[in-house]
Short mmCIF file of C-alpha atoms in Angstrom, two decimals:
data_model
loop_
_atom_site.label_atom_id
_atom_site.label_comp_id
_atom_site.label_asym_id
_atom_site.label_seq_id
_atom_site.Cartn_x
_atom_site.Cartn_y
_atom_site.Cartn_z
CA MET J 7 63.01 -105.75 27.71
CA ALA J 8 61.85 -109.84 27.54
CA ALA J 9 60.16 -111.07 24.39
CA LYS J 10 56.49 -111.21 25.07
CA LEU J 11 54.86 -115.24 24.45
CA GLU J 12 51.68 -115.41 21.60
CA LYS J 13 48.28 -116.39 22.88
CA PRO J 14 47.54 -119.99 23.93
CA VAL J 15 47.30 -121.90 20.33
CA GLN J 16 43.53 -122.52 20.38
CA GLU J 17 42.88 -118.40 20.66
CA LEU J 18 44.54 -118.44 17.31
CA CYS J 19 43.19 -121.74 15.86
CA GLU J 20 38.93 -120.44 16.32
CA GLU J 21 38.22 -121.75 12.83
CA ILE J 22 38.88 -125.26 12.86
CA ARG J 23 35.65 -125.31 15.86
CA GLU J 24 33.09 -127.23 13.73
CA ASP J 25 30.01 -125.62 15.62
CA GLY J 26 31.24 -122.05 15.99
CA SER J 27 30.90 -122.10 19.76
CA ASP J 28 33.88 -120.61 22.46
CA THR J 29 33.94 -123.77 24.90
CA ARG J 30 36.90 -122.01 26.71
CA THR J 31 36.38 -122.53 30.18
CA GLU J 32 38.31 -123.41 33.89
CA GLU J 33 37.10 -126.81 33.14
CA SER J 34 38.48 -126.96 29.66
CA LEU J 35 42.13 -127.55 31.22
CA GLY J 36 40.14 -131.24 32.12
CA HIS J 37 42.48 -133.35 33.65
CA ILE J 38 45.12 -130.89 34.50
CA GLU J 39 45.51 -130.35 37.67
CA GLU J 40 48.19 -127.16 39.86
CA GLU J 41 50.20 -129.73 41.08
CA ASP J 42 51.88 -128.55 44.67
CA ILE J 43 55.32 -127.59 43.79
CA THR J 44 58.01 -125.94 46.11
CA PHE J 45 59.98 -122.79 45.55
CA PHE J 46 60.65 -119.89 47.18
CA ASP J 47 59.93 -116.97 45.57
CA VAL J 48 62.41 -113.82 45.25
CA ASP J 49 60.07 -111.59 46.86
CA LEU J 50 61.35 -113.54 49.99
CA LEU J 51 64.09 -111.68 49.75
CA VAL J 52 62.19 -108.35 51.43
CA GLU J 53 62.74 -109.96 54.38
CA HIS J 54 66.50 -110.21 54.40
CA GLY J 55 66.89 -106.10 53.66
CA ILE J 56 67.16 -106.50 49.49
CA ALA J 57 65.36 -103.52 48.27
CA LEU J 58 62.09 -104.09 46.14
CA ASP J 59 63.91 -102.55 42.98
CA ASP J 60 66.98 -104.65 43.01
CA ILE J 61 64.08 -107.58 43.05
CA LYS J 62 62.19 -106.14 40.76
CA GLN J 63 65.59 -106.03 38.23
CA LEU J 64 65.79 -110.11 38.87
CA LYS J 65 61.71 -110.35 37.55
CA LYS J 66 63.33 -108.85 34.80
CA SER J 67 65.57 -110.66 34.05
CA GLY J 68 63.69 -113.72 33.91
CA ILE J 69 65.00 -114.94 38.02
CA ASN J 70 62.05 -115.67 39.50
CA THR J 71 63.24 -117.76 42.63
CA VAL J 72 65.63 -118.75 44.83
CA LYS J 73 66.87 -121.32 43.61
CA GLY J 74 67.28 -119.09 40.15
CA ILE J 75 69.30 -116.90 41.74
CA GLN J 76 71.59 -119.43 43.39
CA MET J 77 72.19 -120.91 39.98
CA CYS J 78 73.79 -117.71 38.58
CA THR J 79 77.25 -116.70 38.48
CA ARG J 80 78.33 -113.44 40.53
CA LYS J 81 79.53 -112.48 37.75
CA LYS J 82 75.87 -113.23 35.56
CA LEU J 83 74.00 -110.87 38.74
CA SER J 84 76.70 -108.44 38.05
CA THR J 85 75.38 -107.28 34.89
CA LEU J 86 72.15 -106.47 36.00
CA LYS J 87 70.79 -102.87 36.59
CA GLY J 88 72.23 -101.80 39.91
CA PHE J 89 74.08 -104.60 41.15
CA SER J 90 77.44 -103.93 43.16
CA GLU J 91 79.86 -106.95 44.09
CA GLU J 92 78.43 -106.03 47.17
CA LYS J 93 74.66 -106.01 46.62
CA VAL J 94 75.38 -109.46 44.40
CA ASN J 95 76.63 -110.63 47.81
CA LYS J 96 73.95 -109.67 50.12
CA ILE J 97 71.72 -111.23 47.87
CA LYS J 98 73.56 -114.90 47.56
CA ASP J 99 74.40 -114.28 51.49
CA ALA J 100 70.01 -114.12 51.38
CA CYS J 101 69.17 -116.58 49.04
CA GLY J 102 71.64 -118.96 51.78
CA LYS J 103 69.09 -118.38 54.52
CA ILE J 104 65.64 -118.55 52.90
CA CYS J 105 67.09 -121.55 50.63
CA PRO J 106 70.26 -123.19 52.87
CA VAL J 107 69.70 -127.03 51.62
CA SER J 108 70.44 -126.42 47.62
CA THR J 109 73.90 -124.13 48.65
CA ALA J 110 76.42 -124.32 46.53
CA GLY J 111 79.47 -127.02 48.52
CA CYS J 112 75.99 -128.59 50.12
CA PHE J 113 76.39 -132.00 49.46
CA LEU J 114 73.53 -135.22 49.28
CA THR J 115 74.08 -138.83 49.75
CA GLY J 116 72.93 -140.74 47.16
CA LEU J 117 70.20 -142.17 48.75
CA GLU J 118 68.85 -138.34 48.86
CA VAL J 119 70.15 -137.92 45.34
CA CYS J 120 67.48 -141.29 44.43
CA GLU J 121 64.65 -139.46 46.56
CA GLN J 122 64.96 -135.91 44.57
CA ARG J 123 64.46 -137.79 41.19
CA LYS J 124 61.81 -139.56 42.13
CA GLN J 125 60.07 -136.16 41.21
CA LEU J 126 61.09 -136.94 37.62
CA PHE J 127 58.45 -137.80 35.18
CA THR J 128 59.02 -139.09 31.55
CA LEU J 129 56.22 -138.34 28.57
CA THR J 130 55.83 -140.94 26.16
CA THR J 131 56.49 -140.20 22.35
CA GLY J 132 53.68 -142.05 20.91
CA SER J 133 55.38 -145.34 20.25
CA LYS J 134 56.49 -147.56 22.65
CA ASN J 135 59.52 -148.61 20.41
CA ILE J 136 60.61 -145.37 20.93
CA ASP J 137 60.08 -145.16 25.10
CA LYS J 138 61.69 -148.66 25.59
CA ILE J 139 65.04 -146.89 24.10
CA ILE J 140 64.65 -144.22 25.97
CA GLY J 141 64.16 -145.00 29.27
CA GLY J 142 60.15 -144.67 29.68
CA GLY J 143 59.90 -141.56 27.45
CA VAL J 144 61.14 -138.03 27.54
CA GLU J 145 61.86 -136.69 30.83
CA SER J 146 61.77 -133.84 33.22
CA MET J 147 64.64 -132.36 34.31
CA SER J 148 66.86 -132.67 31.78
CA ILE J 149 66.92 -132.07 27.75
CA THR J 150 66.54 -134.62 25.14
CA GLU J 151 67.34 -133.83 21.35
CA VAL J 152 66.21 -135.22 17.80
CA PHE J 153 68.01 -134.37 14.80
CA GLY J 154 67.69 -136.13 11.20
CA GLU J 155 67.23 -134.59 7.62
CA ALA J 156 63.98 -133.22 6.28
CA ARG J 157 61.43 -135.27 6.50
CA THR J 158 62.34 -137.63 8.97
CA GLY J 159 60.29 -137.11 11.98
CA LYS J 160 61.26 -134.36 14.41
CA THR J 161 58.28 -132.33 14.08
CA GLN J 162 55.95 -134.99 14.07
CA LEU J 163 57.44 -136.21 17.36
CA ALA J 164 57.19 -132.48 18.58
CA HIS J 165 53.40 -132.61 17.70
CA THR J 166 52.80 -135.65 19.16
CA LEU J 167 54.72 -134.53 22.54
CA CYS J 168 52.32 -131.46 22.60
CA VAL J 169 49.52 -134.32 22.88
CA THR J 170 50.95 -136.77 25.49
CA ALA J 171 52.49 -133.86 27.21
CA GLN J 172 48.59 -134.10 28.67
CA LEU J 173 47.81 -137.26 29.04
CA PRO J 174 47.22 -138.41 32.97
CA THR J 175 48.93 -141.89 33.34
CA ASP J 176 48.34 -144.25 36.37
CA THR J 177 51.59 -143.02 37.98
CA GLY J 178 50.27 -140.42 39.26
CA TYR J 179 51.57 -137.78 36.35
CA THR J 180 48.17 -135.72 36.18
CA GLY J 181 49.38 -134.12 32.88
CA GLY J 182 50.14 -130.43 32.11
CA LYS J 183 50.80 -127.79 29.77
CA VAL J 184 52.45 -127.48 26.97
CA MET J 185 54.71 -123.98 25.50
CA TYR J 186 56.17 -124.63 22.28
CA ILE J 187 58.69 -121.90 20.78
CA ASP J 188 58.64 -122.39 16.73
CA THR J 189 61.77 -120.94 14.76
CA GLU J 190 60.93 -122.24 10.84
CA ARG J 191 57.13 -121.66 11.25
CA THR J 192 56.44 -125.58 10.84
CA PHE J 193 53.74 -125.81 13.77
CA ARG J 194 50.52 -126.47 12.76
CA PRO J 195 47.47 -125.99 15.04
CA ASP J 196 45.25 -128.29 12.80
CA ARG J 197 47.59 -131.79 13.16
CA ILE J 198 47.24 -131.22 16.39
CA LYS J 199 43.48 -132.59 16.28
CA PRO J 200 43.80 -135.97 14.93
CA ILE J 201 46.79 -136.76 17.46
CA ALA J 202 43.85 -135.51 20.51
CA ASP J 203 41.47 -137.42 18.46
CA ARG J 204 44.25 -140.93 18.65
CA PHE J 205 44.13 -139.90 22.50
CA GLU J 206 40.53 -139.81 22.76
CA LEU J 207 41.41 -135.85 24.09
CA ASP J 208 39.23 -132.72 22.92
CA SER J 209 41.66 -130.73 20.98
CA ASN J 210 39.73 -127.67 21.63
CA ALA J 211 40.94 -128.57 24.84
CA VAL J 212 44.28 -129.13 23.99
CA LEU J 213 45.29 -126.37 21.98
CA ASP J 214 44.17 -124.21 24.87
CA ASN J 215 46.44 -126.04 27.23
CA ILE J 216 49.89 -125.21 24.62
CA LEU J 217 51.29 -121.69 24.64
CA TYR J 218 53.05 -120.41 21.24
CA ALA J 219 55.83 -118.66 20.07
CA ARG J 220 57.06 -117.35 17.32
CA ALA J 221 61.25 -116.90 17.10
CA TYR J 222 62.51 -114.26 14.70
CA ASN J 223 66.61 -114.24 15.37
CA SER J 224 68.69 -116.22 18.03
CA GLU J 225 68.33 -113.26 20.20
CA HIS J 226 64.72 -113.05 20.23
CA GLN J 227 65.12 -116.73 21.04
CA TYR J 228 66.85 -116.50 24.08
CA GLU J 229 64.51 -113.42 24.67
CA LEU J 230 61.35 -115.48 24.88
CA LEU J 231 63.48 -117.87 27.33
CA ASN J 232 62.40 -115.07 30.03
CA SER J 233 58.98 -114.92 29.40
CA VAL J 234 58.90 -118.72 29.23
CA SER J 235 60.08 -118.47 33.18
CA ASP J 236 57.95 -115.78 33.89
CA LYS J 237 54.74 -118.18 32.73
CA PHE J 238 56.48 -121.18 34.89
CA HIS J 239 57.01 -119.30 37.85
CA GLU J 240 53.11 -117.87 37.48
CA GLU J 241 51.89 -120.98 36.50
CA PRO J 242 53.78 -123.60 39.55
CA GLY J 243 53.52 -126.91 37.93
CA MET J 244 50.72 -125.98 35.16
CA PHE J 245 53.63 -127.07 32.13
CA LYS J 246 55.49 -130.26 31.66
CA LEU J 247 57.14 -129.79 28.61
CA LEU J 248 59.23 -127.10 26.52
CA ILE J 249 59.81 -127.33 23.00
CA ILE J 250 62.48 -125.63 20.56
CA ASP J 251 61.76 -126.24 16.69
CA SER J 252 64.30 -126.09 16.01
CA ILE J 253 67.31 -125.01 18.26
CA MET J 254 70.18 -124.37 15.67
CA ALA J 255 68.21 -122.85 12.52
CA LEU J 256 68.35 -119.32 13.89
CA PHE J 257 71.96 -119.12 14.77
CA ARG J 258 72.98 -121.07 11.52
CA VAL J 259 71.19 -118.11 9.82
CA ASP J 260 72.39 -115.06 12.45
CA PHE J 261 76.01 -116.36 12.16
CA THR J 262 77.63 -117.45 8.86
CA GLY J 263 81.41 -118.47 8.48
CA SER J 264 84.40 -119.61 10.78
CA ALA J 265 84.88 -115.68 12.00
CA GLU J 266 81.38 -115.66 13.79
CA MET J 267 81.55 -119.31 15.08
CA THR J 268 83.06 -118.48 18.37
CA GLU J 269 79.98 -116.19 19.05
CA ARG J 270 77.85 -118.08 17.80
CA GLN J 271 78.64 -120.85 20.49
CA SER J 272 79.24 -118.35 23.15
CA LYS J 273 75.75 -117.59 22.56
CA LEU J 274 74.51 -121.13 22.06
CA GLY J 275 76.11 -122.30 25.48
CA LEU J 276 74.23 -119.02 27.20
CA MET J 277 71.26 -120.05 25.75
CA LEU J 278 71.33 -124.04 26.26
CA SER J 279 72.45 -123.24 30.00
CA LYS J 280 69.42 -121.11 30.35
CA LEU J 281 67.17 -124.19 29.18
CA GLN J 282 69.28 -126.36 31.88
CA LYS J 283 67.88 -123.60 34.33
CA ILE J 284 64.71 -123.79 33.72
CA SER J 285 64.67 -128.15 33.31
CA GLU J 286 65.26 -128.40 36.23
CA GLU J 287 63.82 -125.74 38.03
CA TYR J 288 60.65 -125.99 37.49
CA ASN J 289 61.01 -129.97 37.15
CA VAL J 290 60.05 -129.47 33.15
CA ALA J 291 61.01 -131.79 29.76
CA VAL J 292 62.65 -130.00 27.05
CA PHE J 293 62.65 -131.09 23.50
CA LEU J 294 64.73 -129.75 20.94
CA THR J 295 64.89 -131.02 16.91
CA ASN J 296 67.75 -129.84 15.41
CA GLN J 297 69.34 -129.69 11.62
CA ILE J 298 71.91 -132.26 10.95
CA THR J 299 75.24 -131.75 8.41
CA THR J 300 77.39 -134.46 6.73
CA ASP J 301 80.97 -135.08 8.17
CA LEU J 302 83.03 -137.93 6.64
CA GLN J 303 85.64 -138.22 9.70
CA TYR J 304 82.19 -138.07 11.84
CA SER J 305 80.43 -140.71 10.03
CA LEU J 306 83.58 -143.02 10.26
CA ILE J 307 83.89 -142.20 13.91
CA ASN J 308 80.49 -142.53 15.37
CA ASP J 309 79.10 -145.25 12.63
CA LEU J 310 76.63 -142.31 11.20
CA ASP J 311 76.38 -140.81 8.16
CA ILE J 312 75.06 -137.16 8.79
CA LYS J 313 76.33 -135.09 12.06
CA PRO J 314 73.96 -133.15 14.58
CA VAL J 315 74.55 -129.08 13.95
CA GLY J 316 75.30 -126.88 17.67
CA GLY J 317 79.10 -128.33 18.05
CA ASN J 318 80.56 -129.98 21.44
CA ILE J 319 78.54 -126.92 23.12
CA LEU J 320 74.93 -129.00 22.54
CA ALA J 321 76.58 -132.00 23.08
CA HIS J 322 77.25 -131.76 26.25
CA SER J 323 73.73 -130.31 26.69
CA SER J 324 71.98 -132.57 25.28
CA THR J 325 71.33 -135.34 28.58
CA THR J 326 69.45 -137.27 25.48
CA ARG J 327 70.11 -137.74 22.05
CA ILE J 328 68.54 -139.06 18.96
CA ALA J 329 69.28 -139.92 15.96
CA LEU J 330 66.16 -140.40 13.02
CA ARG J 331 66.94 -141.64 9.64
CA LYS J 332 63.87 -142.68 6.74
CA ALA J 333 63.39 -145.89 5.92
CA LYS J 334 60.48 -147.53 3.61
CA GLY J 335 57.17 -145.36 3.47
CA ASN J 336 56.18 -143.40 6.50
CA VAL J 337 58.60 -145.81 8.35
CA ARG J 338 61.73 -144.18 10.31
CA ILE J 339 64.04 -145.20 12.57
CA ALA J 340 65.49 -143.77 15.91
CA ARG J 341 68.68 -144.62 17.29
CA LEU J 342 69.69 -143.74 20.68
CA PHE J 343 72.95 -141.47 20.17
CA ASP J 344 73.84 -140.96 23.36
CA SER J 345 72.24 -141.13 26.78
CA PRO J 346 73.61 -141.03 30.85
CA LYS J 347 72.27 -144.62 31.16
CA LEU J 348 71.55 -146.48 28.45
CA GLU J 349 73.09 -148.21 25.69
CA GLU J 350 72.98 -147.10 22.16
CA GLN J 351 70.32 -148.88 20.37
CA GLU J 352 68.10 -148.63 17.06
CA VAL J 353 63.75 -149.42 16.95
CA GLU J 354 61.84 -148.73 14.21
CA PHE J 355 58.79 -145.93 14.40
CA VAL J 356 55.79 -144.59 12.30
CA ILE J 357 54.12 -141.95 11.07
CA ARG J 358 50.82 -141.77 10.71
CA ASN J 359 47.22 -139.46 10.86
CA GLY J 360 47.58 -140.01 14.51
CA GLY J 361 51.08 -139.01 15.33
CA VAL J 362 53.83 -141.06 15.78
CA SER J 363 53.66 -144.41 16.72
CA ASP J 364 54.63 -148.12 15.67
CA PRO J 365 54.70 -150.06 12.95
CA GLU J 366 52.02 -153.18 12.87
CA LYS J 367 53.48 -156.59 14.09
CA THR J 368 52.75 -158.74 11.27
CA GLU J 369 52.72 -162.46 12.10
#
């Protein structure tokens, strides 16, 4: 059975209301509007001779769209209860009839890819400096990972993004809801209020647009992703950001020693693959925080004192990787560590009561 998501954060934090009133209404969504998102529901398979029980099995496993089926291998689908090789082939064929453009083996021109990428959006980190080095902000349909030692600003970035994801922009982005999976119990609703105040948003409405879940082990963390897919499917176009803080914490607890490393990396790979599919299927930004370790050989090669945990599996799954480190006082350094399109560079940012921002300019 799929793990269940918690209630919206606002329902968990009534104590932050100053007047004790309940202002939760449909208007609390404010500027957030449902966008016209195009995808094909798995229910359409009925029209192509697929049984309702089989469709229920697909949904139970977190597959709600035709594209979601096309992203799964036949081997993976064959693990579902009652799915024979013949049935899987029939389902795959039906998907090809419903959505032929996305079937395997279909090529697009570079110009068509450019047109598709116009659907992408970026979320500001709250720091213009960081936004600049990562190409405008945290991008949708991709995974952005930040890593660093404790107190370098990883969770502060996550909290700031919870608010900025709800900001409409002059580029046509309308703002949206946030899904937050917490593996280390670091999410603080009262931290959201001053950040919302900074951006002149109602903190109660902002919290009401954050759906929070606490993951207790690596298996639970993976199971929650099925619930994430279900929620994204139920409210198409409403969710814009999925945060996992942190991606590796529970894996490091559940799998210890070199004997369990292969199993750990295998399960990590499955989770990251699912995250990639979710980001593309629903056009959301995925933001991961990650822990670090020390490795002398790695430091010599990469000119970095720290090494992100997760190995090559995580390194190849993250589209953009940002290394964080401390400077003086509340100043931090963000270094673009890996990107498919941008050169490596670093900038300063600060952590204030209103979240992540830029240092004040001095004459």
